[in-house]
Amino acid sequence: MQEIDWQQELTRAALPHAVLAVLTNGEMHGYAMLEVLSSRGFPKIKGGTLYPLLKRLEDQGLVSHEWQHDTAGPGRKQFAVTEQGRQELARAAKAWSQMDEVLKNFRADRQETS
């Protein structure tokens, strides 16, 4: 029987929440976001995961981007969270907290019956 990779499953579920949270601290391009995510507990996230997620979040109106042109190199997208994204982040935080409580209750029930 193959074991479930819980870290991967939880990372997939938490990543949109984490990206919106990172962007509440200010605009950022993708590579900088990867560095922040990595330093905060998402070390395995790559551009092939982040950029499609940013596109989905943008399609949902949760983030926006502007092209930043630098004389020293190619332009790059600078992402920002929208007001709708801030509202969604609050909803995500509430949902995550509720799910954490549900799981704590299951663990407590299991310990009581052991």
mmCIF file of C-alpha atoms in Angstrom:
data_model
loop_
_atom_site.group_PDB
_atom_site.id
_atom_site.type_symbol
_atom_site.label_atom_id
_atom_site.label_comp_id
_atom_site.label_asym_id
_atom_site.label_seq_id
_atom_site.Cartn_x
_atom_site.Cartn_y
_atom_site.Cartn_z
ATOM 1 C CA MET A 1 0.000 0.000 0.000
ATOM 2 C CA GLN A 2 1.345 3.425 -0.943
ATOM 3 C CA GLU A 3 1.571 5.981 1.844
ATOM 4 C CA ILE A 4 -0.050 9.381 1.434
ATOM 5 C CA ASP A 5 2.419 12.233 1.183
ATOM 6 C CA TRP A 6 0.733 14.434 3.776
ATOM 7 C CA GLN A 7 3.260 17.235 3.388
ATOM 8 C CA GLN A 8 2.518 17.451 -0.337
ATOM 9 C CA GLU A 9 -1.250 17.298 0.206
ATOM 10 C CA LEU A 10 -1.200 20.015 2.865
ATOM 11 C CA THR A 11 1.150 22.186 0.815
ATOM 12 C CA ARG A 12 -1.187 21.981 -2.176
ATOM 13 C CA ALA A 13 -4.132 22.999 0.002
ATOM 14 C CA ALA A 14 -2.291 25.817 1.811
ATOM 15 C CA LEU A 15 -0.374 27.365 -1.092
ATOM 16 C CA PRO A 16 -3.103 29.727 -2.388
ATOM 17 C CA HIS A 17 -3.613 30.976 1.170
ATOM 18 C CA ALA A 18 0.149 31.454 1.619
ATOM 19 C CA VAL A 19 0.541 33.325 -1.683
ATOM 20 C CA LEU A 20 -2.263 35.748 -0.823
ATOM 21 C CA ALA A 21 -0.744 36.260 2.635
ATOM 22 C CA VAL A 22 2.707 36.970 1.170
ATOM 23 C CA LEU A 23 1.247 39.543 -1.208
ATOM 24 C CA THR A 24 -0.500 41.411 1.616
ATOM 25 C CA ASN A 25 2.982 42.612 2.587
ATOM 26 C CA GLY A 26 3.421 44.337 -0.777
ATOM 27 C CA GLU A 27 3.866 43.784 -4.474
ATOM 28 C CA MET A 28 6.296 41.106 -5.479
ATOM 29 C CA HIS A 29 7.562 39.264 -8.522
ATOM 30 C CA GLY A 30 7.423 35.494 -8.736
ATOM 31 C CA TYR A 31 11.055 34.712 -7.928
ATOM 32 C CA ALA A 32 10.916 36.853 -4.767
ATOM 33 C CA MET A 33 7.695 35.092 -3.805
ATOM 34 C CA LEU A 34 9.408 31.715 -4.189
ATOM 35 C CA GLU A 35 12.192 32.882 -1.869
ATOM 36 C CA VAL A 36 9.735 34.103 0.787
ATOM 37 C CA LEU A 37 7.641 30.936 0.549
ATOM 38 C CA SER A 38 10.763 28.789 0.823
ATOM 39 C CA SER A 39 12.008 30.668 3.884
ATOM 40 C CA ARG A 40 8.588 30.342 5.547
ATOM 41 C CA GLY A 41 8.092 26.586 5.232
ATOM 42 C CA PHE A 42 7.322 25.886 1.563
ATOM 43 C CA PRO A 43 10.799 24.794 0.397
ATOM 44 C CA LYS A 44 9.749 22.576 -2.513
ATOM 45 C CA ILE A 45 7.637 25.109 -4.446
ATOM 46 C CA LYS A 46 8.935 25.736 -7.964
ATOM 47 C CA GLY A 47 7.959 28.179 -10.672
ATOM 48 C CA GLY A 48 6.035 25.431 -12.465
ATOM 49 C CA THR A 49 3.695 25.319 -9.477
ATOM 50 C CA LEU A 50 3.645 29.005 -8.520
ATOM 51 C CA TYR A 51 3.035 30.649 -11.899
ATOM 52 C CA PRO A 52 -0.038 28.595 -12.854
ATOM 53 C CA LEU A 53 -1.427 29.294 -9.371
ATOM 54 C CA LEU A 54 -0.841 33.033 -9.817
ATOM 55 C CA LYS A 55 -2.652 32.838 -13.162
ATOM 56 C CA ARG A 56 -5.641 31.113 -11.525
ATOM 57 C CA LEU A 57 -5.693 33.653 -8.698
ATOM 58 C CA GLU A 58 -5.560 36.449 -11.258
ATOM 59 C CA ASP A 59 -8.383 34.884 -13.292
ATOM 60 C CA GLN A 60 -10.438 34.829 -10.074
ATOM 61 C CA GLY A 61 -9.722 38.516 -9.443
ATOM 62 C CA LEU A 62 -7.682 37.828 -6.297
ATOM 63 C CA VAL A 63 -4.348 39.123 -7.584
ATOM 64 C CA SER A 64 -3.303 41.512 -10.324
ATOM 65 C CA HIS A 65 -0.031 42.190 -12.055
ATOM 66 C CA GLU A 66 1.834 44.987 -13.749
ATOM 67 C CA TRP A 67 4.847 44.635 -15.971
ATOM 68 C CA GLN A 68 7.983 46.156 -14.446
ATOM 69 C CA HIS A 69 10.595 47.042 -17.028
ATOM 70 C CA ASP A 70 14.175 47.226 -15.898
ATOM 71 C CA THR A 71 16.951 48.696 -18.022
ATOM 72 C CA ALA A 72 19.322 45.978 -16.769
ATOM 73 C CA GLY A 73 17.198 43.036 -17.861
ATOM 74 C CA PRO A 74 13.934 41.773 -19.216
ATOM 75 C CA GLY A 75 10.602 42.918 -17.850
ATOM 76 C CA ARG A 76 8.892 40.898 -15.187
ATOM 77 C CA LYS A 77 5.442 40.694 -13.684
ATOM 78 C CA GLN A 78 4.970 42.385 -10.341
ATOM 79 C CA PHE A 79 2.019 40.797 -8.522
ATOM 80 C CA ALA A 80 -0.277 42.441 -5.972
ATOM 81 C CA VAL A 81 -3.231 41.215 -3.957
ATOM 82 C CA THR A 82 -6.558 42.863 -4.791
ATOM 83 C CA GLU A 83 -9.227 43.911 -2.303
ATOM 84 C CA GLN A 84 -11.171 40.801 -3.313
ATOM 85 C CA GLY A 85 -7.999 38.795 -2.615
ATOM 86 C CA ARG A 86 -7.752 40.295 0.867
ATOM 87 C CA GLN A 87 -11.343 39.289 1.532
ATOM 88 C CA GLU A 88 -10.663 35.797 0.216
ATOM 89 C CA LEU A 89 -7.600 35.535 2.455
ATOM 90 C CA ALA A 90 -9.782 36.306 5.477
ATOM 91 C CA ARG A 91 -12.249 33.611 4.348
ATOM 92 C CA ALA A 92 -9.379 31.157 3.849
ATOM 93 C CA ALA A 93 -7.976 31.881 7.310
ATOM 94 C CA LYS A 94 -11.385 31.278 8.876
ATOM 95 C CA ALA A 95 -11.879 28.026 6.946
ATOM 96 C CA TRP A 96 -8.383 26.800 7.852
ATOM 97 C CA SER A 97 -8.999 27.583 11.529
ATOM 98 C CA GLN A 98 -12.343 25.769 11.472
ATOM 99 C CA MET A 99 -10.768 22.709 9.863
ATOM 100 C CA ASP A 100 -7.979 22.754 12.445
ATOM 101 C CA GLU A 101 -10.620 22.666 15.197
ATOM 102 C CA VAL A 102 -12.442 19.783 13.523
ATOM 103 C CA LEU A 103 -9.224 17.775 13.306
ATOM 104 C CA LYS A 104 -8.312 18.574 16.926
ATOM 105 C CA ASN A 105 -11.724 17.251 17.985
ATOM 106 C CA PHE A 106 -11.165 14.022 16.051
ATOM 107 C CA ARG A 107 -7.773 13.557 17.699
ATOM 108 C CA ALA A 108 -9.225 14.297 21.156
ATOM 109 C CA ASP A 109 -12.030 11.771 20.562
ATOM 110 C CA ARG A 110 -9.483 9.150 19.509
ATOM 111 C CA GLN A 111 -7.404 9.737 22.651
ATOM 112 C CA GLU A 112 -10.464 9.456 24.892
ATOM 113 C CA THR A 113 -11.382 6.071 23.422
ATOM 114 C CA SER A 114 -7.821 4.699 23.638
#
